[in-house]
mmCIF file with all atom_site columns, C-alpha atoms in Angstrom:
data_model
loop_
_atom_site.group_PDB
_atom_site.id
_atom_site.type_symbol
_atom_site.label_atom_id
_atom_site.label_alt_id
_atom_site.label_comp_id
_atom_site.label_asym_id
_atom_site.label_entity_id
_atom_site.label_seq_id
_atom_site.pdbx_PDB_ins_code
_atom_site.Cartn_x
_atom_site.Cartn_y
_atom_site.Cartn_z
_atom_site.occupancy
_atom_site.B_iso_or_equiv
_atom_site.pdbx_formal_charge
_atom_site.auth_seq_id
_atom_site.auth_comp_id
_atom_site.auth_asym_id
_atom_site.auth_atom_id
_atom_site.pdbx_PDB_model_num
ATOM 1   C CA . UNK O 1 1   ? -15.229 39.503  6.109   1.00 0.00 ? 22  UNK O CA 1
ATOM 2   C CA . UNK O 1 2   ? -17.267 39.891  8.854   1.00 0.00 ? 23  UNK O CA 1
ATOM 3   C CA . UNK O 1 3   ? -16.953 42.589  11.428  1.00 0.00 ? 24  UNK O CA 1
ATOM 4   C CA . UNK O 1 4   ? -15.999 41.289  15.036  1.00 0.00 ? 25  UNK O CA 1
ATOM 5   C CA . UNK O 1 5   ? -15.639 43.073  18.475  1.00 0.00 ? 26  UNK O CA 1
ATOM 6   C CA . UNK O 1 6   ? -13.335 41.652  20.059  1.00 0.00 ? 27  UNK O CA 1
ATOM 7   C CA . UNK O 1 7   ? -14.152 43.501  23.859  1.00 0.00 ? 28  UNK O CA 1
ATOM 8   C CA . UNK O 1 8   ? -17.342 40.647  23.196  1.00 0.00 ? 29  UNK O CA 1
ATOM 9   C CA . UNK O 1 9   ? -15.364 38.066  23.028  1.00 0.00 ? 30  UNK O CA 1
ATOM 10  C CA . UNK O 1 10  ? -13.863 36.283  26.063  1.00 0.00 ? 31  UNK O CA 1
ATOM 11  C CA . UNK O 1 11  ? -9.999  36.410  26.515  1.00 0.00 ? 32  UNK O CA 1
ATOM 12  C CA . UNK O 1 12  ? -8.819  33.004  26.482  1.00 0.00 ? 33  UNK O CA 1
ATOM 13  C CA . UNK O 1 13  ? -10.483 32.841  23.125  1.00 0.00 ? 34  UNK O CA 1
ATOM 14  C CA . UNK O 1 14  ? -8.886  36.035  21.932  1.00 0.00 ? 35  UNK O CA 1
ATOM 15  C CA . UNK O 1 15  ? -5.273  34.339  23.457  1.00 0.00 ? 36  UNK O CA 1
ATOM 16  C CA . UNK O 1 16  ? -6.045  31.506  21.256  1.00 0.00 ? 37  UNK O CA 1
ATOM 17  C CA . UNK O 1 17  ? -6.838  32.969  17.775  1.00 0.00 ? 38  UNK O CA 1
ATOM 18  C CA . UNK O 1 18  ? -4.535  35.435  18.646  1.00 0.00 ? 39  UNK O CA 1
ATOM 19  C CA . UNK O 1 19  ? -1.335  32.218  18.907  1.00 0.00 ? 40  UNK O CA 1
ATOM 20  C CA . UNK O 1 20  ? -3.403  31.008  15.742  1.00 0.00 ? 41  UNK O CA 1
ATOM 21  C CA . UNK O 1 21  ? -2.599  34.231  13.593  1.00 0.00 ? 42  UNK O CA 1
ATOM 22  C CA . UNK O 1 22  ? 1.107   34.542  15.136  1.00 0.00 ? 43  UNK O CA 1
ATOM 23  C CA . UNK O 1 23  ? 1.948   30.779  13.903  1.00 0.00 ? 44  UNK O CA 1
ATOM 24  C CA . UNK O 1 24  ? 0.103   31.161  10.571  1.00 0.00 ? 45  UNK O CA 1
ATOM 25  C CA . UNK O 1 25  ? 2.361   34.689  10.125  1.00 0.00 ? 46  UNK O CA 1
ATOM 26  C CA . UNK O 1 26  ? 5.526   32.538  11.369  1.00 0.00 ? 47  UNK O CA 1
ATOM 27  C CA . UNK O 1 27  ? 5.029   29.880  8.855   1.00 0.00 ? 48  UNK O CA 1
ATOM 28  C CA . UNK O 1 28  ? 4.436   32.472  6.223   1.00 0.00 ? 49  UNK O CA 1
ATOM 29  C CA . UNK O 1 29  ? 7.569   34.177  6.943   1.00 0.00 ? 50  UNK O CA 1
ATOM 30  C CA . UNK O 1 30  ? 9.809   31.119  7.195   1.00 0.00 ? 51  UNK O CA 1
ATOM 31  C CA . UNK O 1 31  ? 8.585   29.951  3.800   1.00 0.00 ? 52  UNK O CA 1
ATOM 32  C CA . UNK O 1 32  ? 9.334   33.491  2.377   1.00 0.00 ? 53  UNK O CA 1
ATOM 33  C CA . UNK O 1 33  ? 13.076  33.519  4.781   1.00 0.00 ? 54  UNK O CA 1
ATOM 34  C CA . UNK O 1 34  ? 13.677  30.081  2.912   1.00 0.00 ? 55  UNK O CA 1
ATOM 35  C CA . UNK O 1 35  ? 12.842  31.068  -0.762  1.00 0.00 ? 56  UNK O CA 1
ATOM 36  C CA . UNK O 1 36  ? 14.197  34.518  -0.113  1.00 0.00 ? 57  UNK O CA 1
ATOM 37  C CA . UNK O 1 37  ? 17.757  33.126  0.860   1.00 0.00 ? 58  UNK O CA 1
ATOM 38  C CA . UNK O 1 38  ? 17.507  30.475  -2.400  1.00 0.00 ? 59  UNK O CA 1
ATOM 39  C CA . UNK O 1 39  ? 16.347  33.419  -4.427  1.00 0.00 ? 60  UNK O CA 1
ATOM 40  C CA . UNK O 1 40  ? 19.638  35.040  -3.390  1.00 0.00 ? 61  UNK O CA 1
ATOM 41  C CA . UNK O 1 41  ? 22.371  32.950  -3.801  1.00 0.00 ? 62  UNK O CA 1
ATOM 42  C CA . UNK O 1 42  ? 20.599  32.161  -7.687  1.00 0.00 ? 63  UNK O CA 1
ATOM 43  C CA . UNK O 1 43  ? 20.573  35.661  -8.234  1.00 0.00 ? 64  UNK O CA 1
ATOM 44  C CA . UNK O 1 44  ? 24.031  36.000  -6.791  1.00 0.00 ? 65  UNK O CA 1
ATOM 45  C CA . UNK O 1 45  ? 25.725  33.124  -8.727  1.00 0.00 ? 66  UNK O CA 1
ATOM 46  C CA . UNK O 1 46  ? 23.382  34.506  -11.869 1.00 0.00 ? 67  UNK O CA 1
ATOM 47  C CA . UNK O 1 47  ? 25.658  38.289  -11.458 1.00 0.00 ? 68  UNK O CA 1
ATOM 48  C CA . UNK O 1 48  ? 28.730  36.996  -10.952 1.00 0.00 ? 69  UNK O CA 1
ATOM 49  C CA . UNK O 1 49  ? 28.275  35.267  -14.386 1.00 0.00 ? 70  UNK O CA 1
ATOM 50  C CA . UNK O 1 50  ? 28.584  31.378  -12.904 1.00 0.00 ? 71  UNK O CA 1
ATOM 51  C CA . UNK O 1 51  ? 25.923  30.641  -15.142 1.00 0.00 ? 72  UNK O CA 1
ATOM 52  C CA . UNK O 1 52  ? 27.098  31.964  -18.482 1.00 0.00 ? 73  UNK O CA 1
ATOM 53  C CA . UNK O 1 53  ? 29.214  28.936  -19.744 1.00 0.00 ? 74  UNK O CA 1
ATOM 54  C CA . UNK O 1 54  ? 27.787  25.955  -18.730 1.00 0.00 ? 75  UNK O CA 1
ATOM 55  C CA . UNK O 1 55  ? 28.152  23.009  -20.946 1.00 0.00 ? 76  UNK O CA 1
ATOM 56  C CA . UNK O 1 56  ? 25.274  22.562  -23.475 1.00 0.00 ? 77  UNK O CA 1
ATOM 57  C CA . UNK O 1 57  ? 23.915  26.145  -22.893 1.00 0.00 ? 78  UNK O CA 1
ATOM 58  C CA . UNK O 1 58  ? 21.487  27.391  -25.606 1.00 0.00 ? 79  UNK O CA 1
ATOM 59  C CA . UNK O 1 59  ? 21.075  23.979  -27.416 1.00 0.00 ? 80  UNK O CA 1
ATOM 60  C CA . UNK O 1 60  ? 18.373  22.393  -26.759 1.00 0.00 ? 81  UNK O CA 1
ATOM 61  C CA . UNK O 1 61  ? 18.257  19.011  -24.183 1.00 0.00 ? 82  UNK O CA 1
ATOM 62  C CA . UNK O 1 62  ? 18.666  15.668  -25.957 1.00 0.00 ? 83  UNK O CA 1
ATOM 63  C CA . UNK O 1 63  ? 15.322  13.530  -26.258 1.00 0.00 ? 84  UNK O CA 1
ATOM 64  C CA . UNK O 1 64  ? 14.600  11.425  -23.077 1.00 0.00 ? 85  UNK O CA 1
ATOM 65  C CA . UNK O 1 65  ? 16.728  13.910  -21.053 1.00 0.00 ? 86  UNK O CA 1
ATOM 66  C CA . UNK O 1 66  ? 14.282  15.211  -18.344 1.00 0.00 ? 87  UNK O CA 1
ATOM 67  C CA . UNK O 1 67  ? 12.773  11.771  -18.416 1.00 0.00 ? 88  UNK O CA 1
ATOM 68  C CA . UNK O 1 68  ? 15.530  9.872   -17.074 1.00 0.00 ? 89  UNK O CA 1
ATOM 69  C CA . UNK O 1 69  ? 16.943  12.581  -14.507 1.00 0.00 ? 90  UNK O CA 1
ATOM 70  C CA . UNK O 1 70  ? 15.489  14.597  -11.751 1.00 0.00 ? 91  UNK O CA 1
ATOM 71  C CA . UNK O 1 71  ? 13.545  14.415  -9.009  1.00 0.00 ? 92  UNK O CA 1
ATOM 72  C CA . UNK O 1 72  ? 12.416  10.607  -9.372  1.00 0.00 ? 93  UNK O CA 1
ATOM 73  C CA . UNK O 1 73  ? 15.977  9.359   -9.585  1.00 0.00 ? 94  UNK O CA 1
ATOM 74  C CA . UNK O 1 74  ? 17.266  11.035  -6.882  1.00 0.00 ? 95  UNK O CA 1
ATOM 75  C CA . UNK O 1 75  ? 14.190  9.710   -4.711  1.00 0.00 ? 96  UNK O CA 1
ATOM 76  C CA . UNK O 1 76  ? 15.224  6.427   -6.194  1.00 0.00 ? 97  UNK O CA 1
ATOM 77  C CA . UNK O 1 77  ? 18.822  6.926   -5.364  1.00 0.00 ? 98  UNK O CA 1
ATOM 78  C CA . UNK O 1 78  ? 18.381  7.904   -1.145  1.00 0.00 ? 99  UNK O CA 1
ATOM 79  C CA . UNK O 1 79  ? 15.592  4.998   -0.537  1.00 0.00 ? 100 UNK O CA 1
ATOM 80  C CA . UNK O 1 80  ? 18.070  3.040   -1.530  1.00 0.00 ? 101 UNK O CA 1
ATOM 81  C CA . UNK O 1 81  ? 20.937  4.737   0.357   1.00 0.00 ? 102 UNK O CA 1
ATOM 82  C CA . UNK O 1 82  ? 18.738  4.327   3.487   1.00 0.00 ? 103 UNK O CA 1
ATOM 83  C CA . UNK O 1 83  ? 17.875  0.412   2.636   1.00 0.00 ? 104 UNK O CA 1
ATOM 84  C CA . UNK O 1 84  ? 14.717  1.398   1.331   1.00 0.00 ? 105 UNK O CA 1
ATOM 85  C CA . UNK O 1 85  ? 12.805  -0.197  -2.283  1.00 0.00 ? 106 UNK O CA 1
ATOM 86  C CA . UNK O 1 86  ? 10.739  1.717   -4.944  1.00 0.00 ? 107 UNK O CA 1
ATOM 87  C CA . UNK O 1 87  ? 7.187   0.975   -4.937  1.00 0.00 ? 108 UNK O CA 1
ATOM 88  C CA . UNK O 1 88  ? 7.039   -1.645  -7.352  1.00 0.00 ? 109 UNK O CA 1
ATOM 89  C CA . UNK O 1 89  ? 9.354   -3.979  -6.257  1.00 0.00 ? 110 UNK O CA 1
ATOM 90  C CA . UNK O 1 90  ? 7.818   -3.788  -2.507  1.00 0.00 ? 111 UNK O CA 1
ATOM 91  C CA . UNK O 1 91  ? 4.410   -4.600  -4.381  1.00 0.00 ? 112 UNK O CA 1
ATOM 92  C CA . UNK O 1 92  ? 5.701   -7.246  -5.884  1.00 0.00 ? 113 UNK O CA 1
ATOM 93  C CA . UNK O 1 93  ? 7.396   -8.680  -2.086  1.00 0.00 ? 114 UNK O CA 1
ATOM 94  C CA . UNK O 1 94  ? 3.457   -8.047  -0.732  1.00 0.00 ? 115 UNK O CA 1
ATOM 95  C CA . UNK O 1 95  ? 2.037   -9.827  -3.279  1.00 0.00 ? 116 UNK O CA 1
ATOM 96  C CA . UNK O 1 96  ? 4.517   -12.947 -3.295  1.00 0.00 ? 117 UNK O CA 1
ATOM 97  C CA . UNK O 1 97  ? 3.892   -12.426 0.719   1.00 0.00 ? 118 UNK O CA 1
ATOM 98  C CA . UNK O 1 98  ? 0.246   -13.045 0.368   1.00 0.00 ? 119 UNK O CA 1
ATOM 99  C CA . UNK O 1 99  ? 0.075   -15.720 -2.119  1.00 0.00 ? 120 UNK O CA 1
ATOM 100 C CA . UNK O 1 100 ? 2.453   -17.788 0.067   1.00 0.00 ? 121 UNK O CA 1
ATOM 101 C CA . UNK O 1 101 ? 0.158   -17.491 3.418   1.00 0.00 ? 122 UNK O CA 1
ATOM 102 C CA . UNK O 1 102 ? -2.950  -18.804 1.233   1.00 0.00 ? 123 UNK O CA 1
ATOM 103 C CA . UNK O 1 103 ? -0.394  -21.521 -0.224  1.00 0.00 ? 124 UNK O CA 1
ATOM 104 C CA . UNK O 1 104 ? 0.280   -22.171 3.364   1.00 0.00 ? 125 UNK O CA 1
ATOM 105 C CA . UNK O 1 105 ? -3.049  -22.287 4.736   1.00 0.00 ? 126 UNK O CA 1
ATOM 106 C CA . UNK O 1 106 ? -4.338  -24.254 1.222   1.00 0.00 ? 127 UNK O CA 1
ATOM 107 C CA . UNK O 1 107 ? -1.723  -26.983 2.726   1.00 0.00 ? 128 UNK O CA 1
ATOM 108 C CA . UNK O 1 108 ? -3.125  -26.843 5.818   1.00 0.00 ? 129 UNK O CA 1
ATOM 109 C CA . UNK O 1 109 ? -6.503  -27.375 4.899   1.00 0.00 ? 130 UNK O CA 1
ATOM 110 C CA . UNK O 1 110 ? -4.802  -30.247 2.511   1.00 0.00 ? 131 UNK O CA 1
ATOM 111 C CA . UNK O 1 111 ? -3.699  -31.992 6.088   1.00 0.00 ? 132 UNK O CA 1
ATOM 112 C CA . UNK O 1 112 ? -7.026  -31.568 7.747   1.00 0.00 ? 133 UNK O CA 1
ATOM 113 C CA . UNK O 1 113 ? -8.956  -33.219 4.793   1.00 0.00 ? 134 UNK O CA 1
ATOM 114 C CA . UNK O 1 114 ? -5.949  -36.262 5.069   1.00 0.00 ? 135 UNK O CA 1
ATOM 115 C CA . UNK O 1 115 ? -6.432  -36.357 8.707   1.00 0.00 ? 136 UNK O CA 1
ATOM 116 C CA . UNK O 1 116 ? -10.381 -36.110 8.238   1.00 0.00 ? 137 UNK O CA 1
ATOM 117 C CA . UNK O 1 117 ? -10.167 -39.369 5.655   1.00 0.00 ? 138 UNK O CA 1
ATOM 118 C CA . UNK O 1 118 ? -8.059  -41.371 8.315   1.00 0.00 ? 139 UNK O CA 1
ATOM 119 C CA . UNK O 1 119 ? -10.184 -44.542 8.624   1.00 0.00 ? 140 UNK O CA 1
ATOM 120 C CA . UNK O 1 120 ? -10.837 -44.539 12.422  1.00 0.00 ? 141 UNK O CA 1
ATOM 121 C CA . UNK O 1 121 ? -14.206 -44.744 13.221  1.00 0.00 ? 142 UNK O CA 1
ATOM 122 C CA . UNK O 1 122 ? -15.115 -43.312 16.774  1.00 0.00 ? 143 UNK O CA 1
ATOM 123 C CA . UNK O 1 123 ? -14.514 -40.014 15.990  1.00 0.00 ? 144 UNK O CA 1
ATOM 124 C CA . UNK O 1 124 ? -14.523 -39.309 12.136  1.00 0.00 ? 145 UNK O CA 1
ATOM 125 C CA . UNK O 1 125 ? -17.835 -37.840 12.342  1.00 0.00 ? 146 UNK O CA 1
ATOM 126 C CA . UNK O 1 126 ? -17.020 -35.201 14.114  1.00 0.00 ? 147 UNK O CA 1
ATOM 127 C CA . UNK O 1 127 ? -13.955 -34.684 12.329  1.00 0.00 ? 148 UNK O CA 1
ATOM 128 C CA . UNK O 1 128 ? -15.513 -34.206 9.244   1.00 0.00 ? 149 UNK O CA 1
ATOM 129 C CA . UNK O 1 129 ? -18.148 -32.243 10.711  1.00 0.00 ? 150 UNK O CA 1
ATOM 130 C CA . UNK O 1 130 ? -15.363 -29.853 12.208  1.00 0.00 ? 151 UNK O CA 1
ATOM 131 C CA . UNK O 1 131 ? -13.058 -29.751 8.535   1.00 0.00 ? 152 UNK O CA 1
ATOM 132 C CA . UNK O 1 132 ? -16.746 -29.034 6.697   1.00 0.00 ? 153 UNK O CA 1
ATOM 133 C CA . UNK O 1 133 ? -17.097 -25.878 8.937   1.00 0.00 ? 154 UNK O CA 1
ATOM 134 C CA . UNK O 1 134 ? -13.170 -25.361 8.831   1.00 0.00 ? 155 UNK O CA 1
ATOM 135 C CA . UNK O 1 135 ? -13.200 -25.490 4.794   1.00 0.00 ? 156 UNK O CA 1
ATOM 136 C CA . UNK O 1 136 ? -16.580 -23.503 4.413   1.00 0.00 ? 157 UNK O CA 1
ATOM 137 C CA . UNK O 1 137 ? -15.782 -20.666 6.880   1.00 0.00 ? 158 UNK O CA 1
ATOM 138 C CA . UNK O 1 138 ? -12.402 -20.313 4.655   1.00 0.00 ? 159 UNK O CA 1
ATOM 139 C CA . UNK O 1 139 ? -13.699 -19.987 0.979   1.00 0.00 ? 160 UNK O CA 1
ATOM 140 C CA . UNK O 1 140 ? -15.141 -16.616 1.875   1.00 0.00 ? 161 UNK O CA 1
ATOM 141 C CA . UNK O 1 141 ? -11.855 -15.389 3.906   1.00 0.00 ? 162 UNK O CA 1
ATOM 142 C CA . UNK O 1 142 ? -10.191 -17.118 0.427   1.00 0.00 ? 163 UNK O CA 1
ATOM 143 C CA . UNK O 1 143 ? -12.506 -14.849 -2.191  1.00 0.00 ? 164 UNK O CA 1
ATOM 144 C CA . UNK O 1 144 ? -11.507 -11.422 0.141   1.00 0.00 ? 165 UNK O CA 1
ATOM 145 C CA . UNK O 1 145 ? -7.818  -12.591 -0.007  1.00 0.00 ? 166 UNK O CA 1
ATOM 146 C CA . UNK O 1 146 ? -7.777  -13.092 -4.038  1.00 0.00 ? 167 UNK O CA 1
ATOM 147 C CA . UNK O 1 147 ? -9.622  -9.887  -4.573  1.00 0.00 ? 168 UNK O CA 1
ATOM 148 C CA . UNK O 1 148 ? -6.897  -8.085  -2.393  1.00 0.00 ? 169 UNK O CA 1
ATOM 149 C CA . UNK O 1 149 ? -4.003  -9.681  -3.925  1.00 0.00 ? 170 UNK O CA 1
ATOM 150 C CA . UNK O 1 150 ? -6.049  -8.620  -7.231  1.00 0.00 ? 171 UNK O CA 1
ATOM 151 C CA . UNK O 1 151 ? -6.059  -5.207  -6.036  1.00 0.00 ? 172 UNK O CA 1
ATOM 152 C CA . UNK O 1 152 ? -2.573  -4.962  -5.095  1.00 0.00 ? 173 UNK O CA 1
ATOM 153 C CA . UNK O 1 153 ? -1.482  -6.344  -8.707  1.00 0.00 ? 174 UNK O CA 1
ATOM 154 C CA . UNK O 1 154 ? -3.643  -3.825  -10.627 1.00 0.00 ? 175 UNK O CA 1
ATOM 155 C CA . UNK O 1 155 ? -1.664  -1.433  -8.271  1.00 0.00 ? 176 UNK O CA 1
ATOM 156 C CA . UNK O 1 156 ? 1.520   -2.287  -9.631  1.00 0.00 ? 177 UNK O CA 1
ATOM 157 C CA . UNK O 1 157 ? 0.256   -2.628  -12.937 1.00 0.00 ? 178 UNK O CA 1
ATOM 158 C CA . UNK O 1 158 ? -0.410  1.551   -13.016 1.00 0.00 ? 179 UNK O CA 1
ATOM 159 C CA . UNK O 1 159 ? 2.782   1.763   -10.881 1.00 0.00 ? 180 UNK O CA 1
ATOM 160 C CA . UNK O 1 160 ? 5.401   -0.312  -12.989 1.00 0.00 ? 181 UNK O CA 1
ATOM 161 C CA . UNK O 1 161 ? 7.004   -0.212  -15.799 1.00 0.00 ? 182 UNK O CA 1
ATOM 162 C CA . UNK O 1 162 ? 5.188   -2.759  -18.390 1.00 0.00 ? 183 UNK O CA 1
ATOM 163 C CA . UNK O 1 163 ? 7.803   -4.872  -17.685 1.00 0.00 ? 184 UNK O CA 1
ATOM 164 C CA . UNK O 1 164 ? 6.722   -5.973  -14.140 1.00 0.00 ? 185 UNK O CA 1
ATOM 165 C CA . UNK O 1 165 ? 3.099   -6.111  -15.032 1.00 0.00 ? 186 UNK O CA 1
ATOM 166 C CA . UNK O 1 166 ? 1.120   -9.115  -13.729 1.00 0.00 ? 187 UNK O CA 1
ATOM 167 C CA . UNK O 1 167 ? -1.793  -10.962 -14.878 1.00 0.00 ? 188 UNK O CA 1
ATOM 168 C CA . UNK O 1 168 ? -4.488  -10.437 -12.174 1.00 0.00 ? 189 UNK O CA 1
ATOM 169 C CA . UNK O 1 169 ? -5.488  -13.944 -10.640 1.00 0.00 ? 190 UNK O CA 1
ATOM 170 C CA . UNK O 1 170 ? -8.832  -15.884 -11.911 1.00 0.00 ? 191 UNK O CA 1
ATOM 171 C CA . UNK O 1 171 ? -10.973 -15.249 -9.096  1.00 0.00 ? 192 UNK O CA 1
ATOM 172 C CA . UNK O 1 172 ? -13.808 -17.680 -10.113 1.00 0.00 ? 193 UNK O CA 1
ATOM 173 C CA . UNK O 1 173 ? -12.005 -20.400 -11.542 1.00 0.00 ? 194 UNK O CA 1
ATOM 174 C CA . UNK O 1 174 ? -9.887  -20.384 -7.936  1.00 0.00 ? 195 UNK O CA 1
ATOM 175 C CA . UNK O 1 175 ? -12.670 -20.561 -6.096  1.00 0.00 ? 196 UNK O CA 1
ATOM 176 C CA . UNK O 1 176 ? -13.846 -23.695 -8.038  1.00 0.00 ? 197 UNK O CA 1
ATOM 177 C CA . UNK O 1 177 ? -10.522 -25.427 -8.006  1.00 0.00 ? 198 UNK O CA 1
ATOM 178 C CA . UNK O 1 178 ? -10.740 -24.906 -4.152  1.00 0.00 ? 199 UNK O CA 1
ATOM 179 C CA . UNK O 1 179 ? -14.754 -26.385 -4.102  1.00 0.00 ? 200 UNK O CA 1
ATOM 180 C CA . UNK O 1 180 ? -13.446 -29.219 -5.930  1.00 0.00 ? 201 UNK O CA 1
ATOM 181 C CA . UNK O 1 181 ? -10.476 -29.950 -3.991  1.00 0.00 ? 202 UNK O CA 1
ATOM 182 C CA . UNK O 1 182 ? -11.557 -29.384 -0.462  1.00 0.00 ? 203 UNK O CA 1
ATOM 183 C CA . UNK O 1 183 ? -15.578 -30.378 -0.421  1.00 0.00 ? 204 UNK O CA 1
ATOM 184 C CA . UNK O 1 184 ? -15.243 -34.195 -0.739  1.00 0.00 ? 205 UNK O CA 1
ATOM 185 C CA . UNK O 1 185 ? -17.605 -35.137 2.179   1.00 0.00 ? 206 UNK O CA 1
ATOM 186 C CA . UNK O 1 186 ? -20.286 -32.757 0.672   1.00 0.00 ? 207 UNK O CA 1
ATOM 187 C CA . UNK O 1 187 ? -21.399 -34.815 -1.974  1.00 0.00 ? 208 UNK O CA 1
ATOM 188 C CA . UNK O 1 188 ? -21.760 -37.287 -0.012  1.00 0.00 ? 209 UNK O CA 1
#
């Protein structure tokens, strides 16, 4: 560590490293106050011999025991107290979520190329001019929004049990399916 003279340095500088080592010493010793008073009541219960004849003691726990207890459940147990969800199942609500607003907007597109084909003629140029631009400007938003609800699924895929595991969604073969359905006046 470097030496430093602190008659150099100016005084609202030395105020402020000065707060910085107080708090850093504060947090130290409330951390230490917390453990300490822990540490006592274990070593307290531990001497009066609360300990000694607890069910199951010196046999070893049963298979799958730590597994299926702890920490995790617990967790589990006060999200849901507090109308909270694990992980997995509110992956599974954003996923459904997202795959309904391109389901909607795929309908809407649906109306627009209905409304496009309506056989009035002063203005169905432009109308098809306007869903062509509509429909292109869409399929790249489309790609980003499969490759998102992609990455969400491989998220709950590493999250889940195997039992809530989802296929991830054909990217390409979408993306042809929507060229086919939705660019009717381009091969024209």
């Amino acid at each position: 560590m470097d030496f430093v003279d602190w008659r150099k340095i100016p005084r609202e500088q030395r105020a402020r490293v000065q707060r910085q080592l107080e708090d850093e010493e504060a947090r130290k010793n409330s951390a230490i106050v917390f453990h300490g008073i822990a540490d006592y009541y274990i070593q307290k219960a531990q001497n009066a011999g609360e300990f000694d004849n607890l069910p199951g003691a010196g046999k070893p726990f049963r298979n799958g025991f730590l597994e299926n207890s702890g920490a995790d459940d617990m967790a589990t147990n006060i999200i849901k107290k507090f109308g909270g969800e694990p992980l997995e199942v509110s992956l599974q609500k954003e996923i459904q979520r997202k795959q309904a607003q391109i389901d909607k907007h795929l309908a809407y597109l649906q109306h627009r190329l209905r409304y496009a084909q309506r056989p009035r003629r002063p203005h169905s140029r432009s109308r098809i001019r306007a869903y062509q631009r509509e429909v292109h400007a869409f399929e790249h938003e489309y790609r980003k929004r499969l490759a998102d609800i992609n990455s969400r699924i491989l998220s709950l895929n590493i999250a889940a049990p195997e039992t809530m595991n989802m296929q991830p969604l054909p990217v390409e073969q979408l993306l042809q399916d929507y060229r086919k359905r939705f660019y009717v006046f381009d091969e024209e």
